[in-house]
Coordinates of C-alpha atoms in Angstrom, one line a residue:
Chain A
X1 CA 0.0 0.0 0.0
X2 CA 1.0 3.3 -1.0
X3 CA 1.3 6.1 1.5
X4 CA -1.6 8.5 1.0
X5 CA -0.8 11.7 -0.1
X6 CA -2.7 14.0 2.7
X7 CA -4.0 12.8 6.1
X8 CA -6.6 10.4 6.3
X9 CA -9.4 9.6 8.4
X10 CA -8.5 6.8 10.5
X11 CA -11.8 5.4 9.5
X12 CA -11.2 5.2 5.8
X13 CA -7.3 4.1 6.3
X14 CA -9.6 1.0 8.3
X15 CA -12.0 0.3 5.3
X16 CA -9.6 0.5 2.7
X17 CA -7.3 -2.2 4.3
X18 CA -10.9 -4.2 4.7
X19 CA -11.5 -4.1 1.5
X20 CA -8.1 -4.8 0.0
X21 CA -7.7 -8.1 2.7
X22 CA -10.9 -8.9 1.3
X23 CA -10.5 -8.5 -2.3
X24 CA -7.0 -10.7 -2.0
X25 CA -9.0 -13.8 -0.3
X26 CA -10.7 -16.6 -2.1
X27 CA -14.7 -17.4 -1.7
X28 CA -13.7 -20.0 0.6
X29 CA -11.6 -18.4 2.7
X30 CA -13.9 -15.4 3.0
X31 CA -17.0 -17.6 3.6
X32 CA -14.7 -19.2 6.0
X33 CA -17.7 -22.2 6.5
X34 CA -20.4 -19.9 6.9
X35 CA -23.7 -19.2 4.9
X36 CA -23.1 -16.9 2.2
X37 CA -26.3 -15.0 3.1
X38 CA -25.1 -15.1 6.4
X39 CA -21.8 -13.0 5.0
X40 CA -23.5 -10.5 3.2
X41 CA -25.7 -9.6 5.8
X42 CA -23.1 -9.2 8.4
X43 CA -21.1 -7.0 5.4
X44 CA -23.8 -5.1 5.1
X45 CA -24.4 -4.4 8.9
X46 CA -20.7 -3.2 9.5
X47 CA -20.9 -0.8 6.0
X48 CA -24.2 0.5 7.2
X49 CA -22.8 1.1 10.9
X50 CA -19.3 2.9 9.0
X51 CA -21.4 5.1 6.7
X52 CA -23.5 6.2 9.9
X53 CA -20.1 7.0 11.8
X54 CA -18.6 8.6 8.9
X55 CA -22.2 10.6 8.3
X56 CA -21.9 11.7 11.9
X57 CA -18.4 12.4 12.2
X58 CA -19.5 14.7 9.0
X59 CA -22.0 16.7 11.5
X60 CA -19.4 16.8 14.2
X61 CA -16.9 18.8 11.7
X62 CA -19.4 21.1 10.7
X63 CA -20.4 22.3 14.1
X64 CA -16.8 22.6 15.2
X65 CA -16.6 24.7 12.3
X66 CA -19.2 27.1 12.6
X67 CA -17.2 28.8 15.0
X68 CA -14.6 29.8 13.2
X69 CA -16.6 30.6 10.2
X70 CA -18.5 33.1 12.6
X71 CA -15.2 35.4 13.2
X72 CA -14.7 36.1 9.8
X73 CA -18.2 37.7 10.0
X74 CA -17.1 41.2 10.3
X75 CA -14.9 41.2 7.1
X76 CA -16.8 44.1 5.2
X77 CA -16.2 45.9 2.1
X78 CA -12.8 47.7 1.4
X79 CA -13.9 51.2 0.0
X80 CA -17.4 52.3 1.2
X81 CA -20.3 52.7 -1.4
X82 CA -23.7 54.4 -1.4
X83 CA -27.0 52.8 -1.2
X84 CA -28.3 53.3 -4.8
X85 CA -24.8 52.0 -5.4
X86 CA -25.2 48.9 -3.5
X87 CA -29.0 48.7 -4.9
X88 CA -27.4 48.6 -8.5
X89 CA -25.3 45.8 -8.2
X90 CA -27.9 44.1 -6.1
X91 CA -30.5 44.7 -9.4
X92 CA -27.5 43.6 -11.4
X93 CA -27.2 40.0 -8.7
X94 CA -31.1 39.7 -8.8
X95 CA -30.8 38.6 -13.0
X96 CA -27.9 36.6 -13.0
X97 CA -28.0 33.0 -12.0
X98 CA -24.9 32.7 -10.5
X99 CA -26.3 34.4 -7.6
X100 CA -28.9 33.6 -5.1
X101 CA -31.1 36.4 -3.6
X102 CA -34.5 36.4 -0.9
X103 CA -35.0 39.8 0.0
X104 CA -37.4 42.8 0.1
X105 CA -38.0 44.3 -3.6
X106 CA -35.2 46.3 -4.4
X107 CA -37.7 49.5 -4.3
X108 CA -39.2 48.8 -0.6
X109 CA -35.5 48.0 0.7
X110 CA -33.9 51.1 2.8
X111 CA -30.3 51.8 1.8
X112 CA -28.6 50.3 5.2
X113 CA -30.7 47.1 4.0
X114 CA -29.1 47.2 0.3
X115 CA -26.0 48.1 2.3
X116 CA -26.2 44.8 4.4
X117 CA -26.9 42.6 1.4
X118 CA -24.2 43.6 -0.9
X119 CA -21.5 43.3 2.6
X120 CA -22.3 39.7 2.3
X121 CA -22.2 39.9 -1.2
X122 CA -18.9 40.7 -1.2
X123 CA -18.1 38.2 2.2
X124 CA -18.9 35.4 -0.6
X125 CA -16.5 36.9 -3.3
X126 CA -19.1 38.1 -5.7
X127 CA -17.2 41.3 -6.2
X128 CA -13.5 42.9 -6.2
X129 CA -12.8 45.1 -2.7
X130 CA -15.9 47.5 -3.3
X131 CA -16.4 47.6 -7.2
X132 CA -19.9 48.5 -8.0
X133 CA -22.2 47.9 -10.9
X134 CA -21.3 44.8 -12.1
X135 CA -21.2 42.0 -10.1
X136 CA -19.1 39.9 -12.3
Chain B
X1 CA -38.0 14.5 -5.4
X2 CA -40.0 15.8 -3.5
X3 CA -38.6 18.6 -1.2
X4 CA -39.8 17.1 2.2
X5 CA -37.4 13.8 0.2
X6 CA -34.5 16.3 -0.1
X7 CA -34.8 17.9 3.5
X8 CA -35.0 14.2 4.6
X9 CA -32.0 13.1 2.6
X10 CA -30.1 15.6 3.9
X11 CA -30.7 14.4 7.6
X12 CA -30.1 11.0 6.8
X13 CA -26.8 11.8 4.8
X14 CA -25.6 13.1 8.3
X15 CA -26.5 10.0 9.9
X16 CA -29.3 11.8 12.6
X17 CA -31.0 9.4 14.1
X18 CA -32.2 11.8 17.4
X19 CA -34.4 15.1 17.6
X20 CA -31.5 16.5 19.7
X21 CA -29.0 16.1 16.6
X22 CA -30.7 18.3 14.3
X23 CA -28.9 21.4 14.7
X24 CA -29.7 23.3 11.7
X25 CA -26.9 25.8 12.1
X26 CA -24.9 22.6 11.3
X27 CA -26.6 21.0 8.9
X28 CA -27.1 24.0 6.8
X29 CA -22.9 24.6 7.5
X30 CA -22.5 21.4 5.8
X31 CA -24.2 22.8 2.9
X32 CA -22.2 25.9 2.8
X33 CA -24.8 28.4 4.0
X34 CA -23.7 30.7 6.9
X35 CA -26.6 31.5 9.5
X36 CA -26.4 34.6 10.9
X37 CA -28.9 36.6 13.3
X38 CA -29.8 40.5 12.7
X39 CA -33.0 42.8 12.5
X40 CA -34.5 43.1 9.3
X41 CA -37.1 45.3 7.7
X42 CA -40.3 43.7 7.0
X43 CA -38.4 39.9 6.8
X44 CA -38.1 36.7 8.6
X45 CA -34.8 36.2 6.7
X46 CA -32.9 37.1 4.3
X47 CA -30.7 34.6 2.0
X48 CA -28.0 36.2 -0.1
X49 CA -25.5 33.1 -2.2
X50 CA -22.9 33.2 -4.6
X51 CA -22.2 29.9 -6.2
X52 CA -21.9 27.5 -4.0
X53 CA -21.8 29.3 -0.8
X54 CA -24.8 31.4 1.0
X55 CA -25.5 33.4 3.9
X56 CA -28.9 33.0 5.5
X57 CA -30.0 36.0 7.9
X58 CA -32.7 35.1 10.3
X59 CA -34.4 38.1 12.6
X60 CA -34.0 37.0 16.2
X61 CA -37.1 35.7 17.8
X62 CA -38.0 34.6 21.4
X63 CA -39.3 31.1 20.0
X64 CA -36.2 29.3 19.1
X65 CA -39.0 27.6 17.3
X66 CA -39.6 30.2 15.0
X67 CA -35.9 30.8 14.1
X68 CA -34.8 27.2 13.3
X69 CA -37.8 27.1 11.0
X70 CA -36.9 30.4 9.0
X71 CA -33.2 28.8 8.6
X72 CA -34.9 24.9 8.0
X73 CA -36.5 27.5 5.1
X74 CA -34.2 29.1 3.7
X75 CA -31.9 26.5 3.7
X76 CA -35.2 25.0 1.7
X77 CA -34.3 27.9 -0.8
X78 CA -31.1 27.1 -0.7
X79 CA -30.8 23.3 -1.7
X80 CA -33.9 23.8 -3.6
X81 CA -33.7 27.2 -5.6
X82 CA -30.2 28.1 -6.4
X83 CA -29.6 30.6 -8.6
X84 CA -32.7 32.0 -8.5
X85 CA -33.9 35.6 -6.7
X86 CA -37.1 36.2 -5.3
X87 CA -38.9 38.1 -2.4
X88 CA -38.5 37.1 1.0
X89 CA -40.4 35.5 4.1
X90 CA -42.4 37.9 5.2
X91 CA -42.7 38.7 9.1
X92 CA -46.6 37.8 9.6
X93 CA -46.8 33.7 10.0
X94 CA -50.7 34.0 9.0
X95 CA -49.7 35.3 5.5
X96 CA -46.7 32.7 5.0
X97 CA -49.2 29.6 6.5
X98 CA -51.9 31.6 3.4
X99 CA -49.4 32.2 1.0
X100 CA -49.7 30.2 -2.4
X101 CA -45.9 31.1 -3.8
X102 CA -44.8 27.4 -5.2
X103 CA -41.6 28.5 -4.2
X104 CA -42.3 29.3 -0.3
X105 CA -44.4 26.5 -0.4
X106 CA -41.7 24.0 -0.8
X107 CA -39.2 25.7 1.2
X108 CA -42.0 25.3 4.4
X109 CA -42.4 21.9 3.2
X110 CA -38.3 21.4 3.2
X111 CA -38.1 23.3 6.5
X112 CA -41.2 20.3 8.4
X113 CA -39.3 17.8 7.0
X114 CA -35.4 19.2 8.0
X115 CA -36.7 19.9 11.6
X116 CA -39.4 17.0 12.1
X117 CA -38.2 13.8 9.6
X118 CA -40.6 11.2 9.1
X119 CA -38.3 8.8 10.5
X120 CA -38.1 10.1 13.9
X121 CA -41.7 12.2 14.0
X122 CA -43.9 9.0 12.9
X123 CA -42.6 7.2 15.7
X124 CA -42.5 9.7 18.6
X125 CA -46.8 11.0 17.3
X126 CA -47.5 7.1 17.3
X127 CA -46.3 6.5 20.5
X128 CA -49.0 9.5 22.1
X129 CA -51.6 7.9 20.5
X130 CA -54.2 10.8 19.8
X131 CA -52.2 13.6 20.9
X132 CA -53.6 16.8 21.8
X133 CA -51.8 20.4 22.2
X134 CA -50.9 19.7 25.4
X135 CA -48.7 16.4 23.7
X136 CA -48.4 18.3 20.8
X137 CA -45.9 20.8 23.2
X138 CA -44.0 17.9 24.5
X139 CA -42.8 16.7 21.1
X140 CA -42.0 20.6 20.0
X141 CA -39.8 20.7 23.1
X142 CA -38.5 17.1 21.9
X143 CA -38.2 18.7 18.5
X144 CA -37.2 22.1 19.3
X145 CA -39.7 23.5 17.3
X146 CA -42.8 25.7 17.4
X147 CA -45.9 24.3 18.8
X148 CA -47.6 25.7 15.8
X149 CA -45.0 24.0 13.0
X150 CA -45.5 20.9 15.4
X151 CA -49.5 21.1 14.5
X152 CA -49.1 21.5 11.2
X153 CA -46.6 18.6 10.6
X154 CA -49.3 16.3 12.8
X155 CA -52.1 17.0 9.9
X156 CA -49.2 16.3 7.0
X157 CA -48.0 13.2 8.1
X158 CA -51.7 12.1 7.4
X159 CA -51.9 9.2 10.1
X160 CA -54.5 10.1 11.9
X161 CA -57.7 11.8 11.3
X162 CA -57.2 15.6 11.9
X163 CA -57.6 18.9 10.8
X164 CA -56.1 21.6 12.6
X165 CA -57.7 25.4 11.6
X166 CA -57.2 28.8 12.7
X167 CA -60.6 31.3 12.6
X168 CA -60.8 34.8 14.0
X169 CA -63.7 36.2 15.2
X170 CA -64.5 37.5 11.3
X171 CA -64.4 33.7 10.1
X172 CA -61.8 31.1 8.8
X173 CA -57.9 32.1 8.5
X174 CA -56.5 28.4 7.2
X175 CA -56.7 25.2 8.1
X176 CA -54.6 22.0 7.6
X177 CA -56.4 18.8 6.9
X178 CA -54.7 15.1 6.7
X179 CA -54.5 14.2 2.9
X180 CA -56.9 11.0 4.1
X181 CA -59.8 13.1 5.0
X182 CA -62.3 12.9 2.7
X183 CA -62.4 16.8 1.0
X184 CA -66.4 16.3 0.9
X185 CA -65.8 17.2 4.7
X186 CA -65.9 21.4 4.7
X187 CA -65.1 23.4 7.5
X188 CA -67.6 26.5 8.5
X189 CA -66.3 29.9 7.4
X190 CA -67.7 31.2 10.6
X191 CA -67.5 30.0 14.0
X192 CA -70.3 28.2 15.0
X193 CA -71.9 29.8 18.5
X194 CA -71.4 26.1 20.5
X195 CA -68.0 25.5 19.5
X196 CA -65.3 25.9 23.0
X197 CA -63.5 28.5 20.0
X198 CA -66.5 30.6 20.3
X199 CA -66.7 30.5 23.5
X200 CA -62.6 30.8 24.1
X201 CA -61.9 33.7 21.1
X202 CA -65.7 35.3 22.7
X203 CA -66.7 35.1 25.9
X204 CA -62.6 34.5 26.8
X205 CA -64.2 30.8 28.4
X206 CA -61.0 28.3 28.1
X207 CA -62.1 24.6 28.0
X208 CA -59.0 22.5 28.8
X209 CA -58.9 18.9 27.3
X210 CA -60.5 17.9 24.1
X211 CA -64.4 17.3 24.1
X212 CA -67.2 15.9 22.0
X213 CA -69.0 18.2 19.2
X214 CA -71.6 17.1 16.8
X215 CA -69.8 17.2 13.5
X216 CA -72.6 20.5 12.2
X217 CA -70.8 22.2 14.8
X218 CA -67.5 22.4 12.8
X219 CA -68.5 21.5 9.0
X220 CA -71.2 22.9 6.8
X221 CA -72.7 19.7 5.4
X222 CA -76.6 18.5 5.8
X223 CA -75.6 15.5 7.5
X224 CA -72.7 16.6 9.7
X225 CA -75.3 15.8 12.3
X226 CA -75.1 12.8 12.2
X227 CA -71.4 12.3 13.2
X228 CA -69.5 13.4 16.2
X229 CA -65.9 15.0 16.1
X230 CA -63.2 15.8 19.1
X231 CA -62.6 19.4 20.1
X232 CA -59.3 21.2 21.4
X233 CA -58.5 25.4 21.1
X234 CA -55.7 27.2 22.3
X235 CA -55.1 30.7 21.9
X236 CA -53.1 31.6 18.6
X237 CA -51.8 35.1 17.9
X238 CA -54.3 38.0 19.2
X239 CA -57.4 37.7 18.2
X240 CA -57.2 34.6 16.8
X241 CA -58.0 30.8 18.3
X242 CA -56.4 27.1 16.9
X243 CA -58.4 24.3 16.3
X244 CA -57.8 20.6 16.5
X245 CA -60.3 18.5 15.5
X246 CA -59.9 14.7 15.4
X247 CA -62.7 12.7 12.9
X248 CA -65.3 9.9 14.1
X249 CA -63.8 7.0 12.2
X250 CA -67.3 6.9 10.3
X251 CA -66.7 9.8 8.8
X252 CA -63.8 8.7 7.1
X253 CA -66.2 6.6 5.5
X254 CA -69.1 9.2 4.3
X255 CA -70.0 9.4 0.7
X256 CA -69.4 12.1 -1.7
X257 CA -71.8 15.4 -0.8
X258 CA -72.4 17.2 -3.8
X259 CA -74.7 20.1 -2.2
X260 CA -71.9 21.3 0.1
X261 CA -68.8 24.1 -0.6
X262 CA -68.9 26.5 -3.9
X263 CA -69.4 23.8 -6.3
X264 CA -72.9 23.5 -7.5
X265 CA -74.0 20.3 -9.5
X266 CA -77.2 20.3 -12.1
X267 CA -78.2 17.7 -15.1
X268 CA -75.7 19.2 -17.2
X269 CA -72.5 19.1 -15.3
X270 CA -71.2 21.3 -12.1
X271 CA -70.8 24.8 -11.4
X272 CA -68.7 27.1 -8.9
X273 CA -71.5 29.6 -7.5
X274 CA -70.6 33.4 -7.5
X275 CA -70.5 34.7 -4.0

C-alpha cells in the first residue's frame, strides 16, 4: 500500500485495508464455512454502521466549524459605497443565476438594508474590494 | 424529489437518528450556508448566495422555534432554488401559512421535513396515541420547534384523522387537513356559537382537554349531524384561536356530498357559484 498523499481519516485508512484483505481472499476463505447470506448480511451491517459514523463524524466537523466561520463575519467591504450603489449591483445579482437572492423588492428596501446585502455579497467573493455595478 | 425527500435526505446523509442532533446551524454549515442573526425590515430572513456558498440571515425571535424554522427554510431555498432571486419571508406567520408562492411553499415543506423527519416524528406521534396540544408541546420541546410548525406537521404526516384550523372572530384564516380526510368534509367559514372556539376567542371561556362536538358544529354539510368529532382550542396570535379536531372513524367513510362548498352540481354538469 502506498502512503496516502494528505491525512486520512483513521476510519477510511480502516475500510480501505478491509476491503483490500478482502478483495486478496478466495470465496472459501472469506465464507470461511459460513452461509453466504449469512456473510452478506453481516457485510452489510458493518458498511451500514461505517457510513452512519462517517455521516456523523460529517456533523461533528461542521459544528466545530461554525465557529470559526462566525469570526470572519465582520470582514466588510474595502472602499465604502452608497445605497443606490449597492442597490445597483444588487439589481445587477437579482438577473444573473450565479447568484442567489431572498429579499425585500429592491424598491421597498432602505439603503442600510441594500448596504447589508451587498456586505455579504462581497463576504462570498461576488465582487473585487468595493467595485460597483457589475457583479461579475 | 420531492422537497420534504430532499430535506430528509439531507438528515439522513448526516446520519441523525435523534431530535436532539438536528442542529440546523450545522446541517445548513454542511451545505455551505452561513446563518447569521440581525434585524431586518419587513423579513423573517434574508438569503444572499454566490455559487456555491450562502449566507442566511434570520431576525431574532424569542421562539427558538420560529428561528430554526426560518433557517430549515431558507436553507429550503437554498438546496432547492439556487440561482434564482425572489422576495422574502415575510414577518406575519398568518400570511406565510396563506401564501400560495410554489416557491415558499416547498421551502415550508423542506423546513417540516429538515426539523421533524418522518423517520423520527412517525414514531414519537405514534407513541402519544391521539395527541392533543398539550402532547403536541411535549414533542416541540423534543423537536425544538414551534408548537404551531409541530400542529401542522401532525395534519401532513396524514396518520391520523385531523384537521387543525385557525378562525378569528371575522371567520376562517387556514386550516390543515390530513390528505386521508375525505375533502367532501368542509369546514364553517364562521364559527359556530357552541364551539369551545366561540366561546374561548368570545366570551374568553377556556375549556382544557379535548371534548365531543356534533360534527354541524364544525362543518357545513346537511348530515354533519349525524357524526361526532373531538374538540381542542388554544389561543393563537391576538385575536385569533387554533383548532384541533380529530374525525369519528365513520366519517372517514361518508359518501361524496355534492350540495356542500362552492361547487354547484345540475343535469348538465357542475358549477362554482358566484359569492
Amino acid at each position: 500500500m502506498t502512503a496516502p498523499e494528505k491525512p486520512q481519516d483513521d476510519l477510511a485508512i480502516l475500510l480501505d485495508a478491509f476491503l483490500g484483505e478482502l478483495t486478496a481472499m478466495t470465496d472459501q476463505q472469506v465464507l470461511d464455512g459460513e452461509d453466504s447470506a449469512a456473510v452478506q448480511a453481516k457485510g452489510l451491517a458493518m458498511l451500514s454502521i461505517a457510513k452512519q459514523e462517517a455521516a456523523r463524524r460529517r456533523l461533528g466537523t461542521a459544528k466545530a466549524s461554525l465557529a470559526m466561520a462566525r469570526a470572519d463575519a465582520n470582514l466588510g467591504e474595502d472602499k465604502p459605497v452608497t445605497g443606490e450603489q449597492a442597490k445597483a449591483v444588487l439589481r445587477e445579482a437579482a438577473n444573473s443565476d450565479k447568484y442567489t437572492l431572498a429579499a425585500r423588492q429592491l424598491d421597498e428596501l432602505s439603503d442600510e438594508a441594500a448596504l447589508g446585502l451587498y456586505r455579504k455579497l462581497i463576504r462570498l467573493g461576488a465582487l473585487p474590494g468595493g467595485e460597483s455595478g457589475d457583479p461579475q | 424529489m420531492s422537497p420534504g425527500q430532499v430535506a430528509e435526505a439531507r438528515i439522513a446523509d448526516l446520519g441523525i437518528t435523534d431530535p436532539r442532533d438536528i442542529d440546523v446551524e450545522a446541517i445548513a454549515f454542511d451545505a455551505k450556508m452561513i446563518v447569521e442573526y440581525e434585524d431586518l425590515e419587513g423579513c423573517e430572513a434574508t438569503l444572499v448566495g454566490v455559487a456555491d456558498r450562502a449566507i442566511a440571515t434570520i431576525r431574532p425571535s424569542r421562539v427558538r422555534g420560529r428561528e430554526r424554522f426560518s433557517i430549515g427554510h431558507e436553507l429550503g431555498h437554498w438546496d432547492l432554488h439556487r440561482g434564482k432571486s425572489f422576495s422574502c419571508r415575510v414577518d406575519d406567520p398568518d400570511s406565510n401559512l396563506k401564501s400560495d408562492k410554489p416557491r415558499e411553499k416547498e421551502a415550508d415543506e423542506y423546513a417540516a421535513h429538515l426539523l421533524m423527519p418522518s423517520s423520527l416524528f412517525n414514531p414519537a406521534v405514534k407513541s402519544l396515541g391521539k395527541p392533543g396540544f398539550r402532547e403536541l408541546d411535549v414533542l416541540a420541546t423534543q423537536f425544538e420547534t414551534s408548537l404551531l410548525a409541530t400542529s401542522i406537521r401532525l395534519a401532513d404526516i396524514d396518520t391520523l384523522p385531523v384537521v387543525l384550523a385557525c378562525y378569528s372572530e371575522s371567520g376562517h384564516r387556514w386550516s390543515k387537513v390530513a390528505a386521508h380526510v375525505p375533502r367532501r368534509w368542509w369546514l364553517r367559514s364562521k364559527l359556530d356559537e357552541n364551539s369551545f372556539a366561540y366561546s374561548f376567542l368570545v366570551n374568553d371561556t377556556r375549556t382544557n382537554s379535548a371534548s365531543k362536538q356534533p360534527g354541524e358544529v364544525w362543518f357545513e354539510n346537511d348530515d354533519a349531524e349525524h357524526y361526532e368529532v373531538t374538540e381542542e382550542c388554544m389561543p393563537g396570535k391576538s385575536g385569533e384561536v387554533l383548532v384541533l379536531l380529530y374525525l369519528s372513524s365513520s366519517m372517514l367513510n361518508a359518501r361524496f356530498d355534492p350540495n356542500v362548498g362552492v361547487r354547484r352540481y345540475n343535469e348538465t354538469g357542475s358549477y362554482v357559484k358566484r359569492k
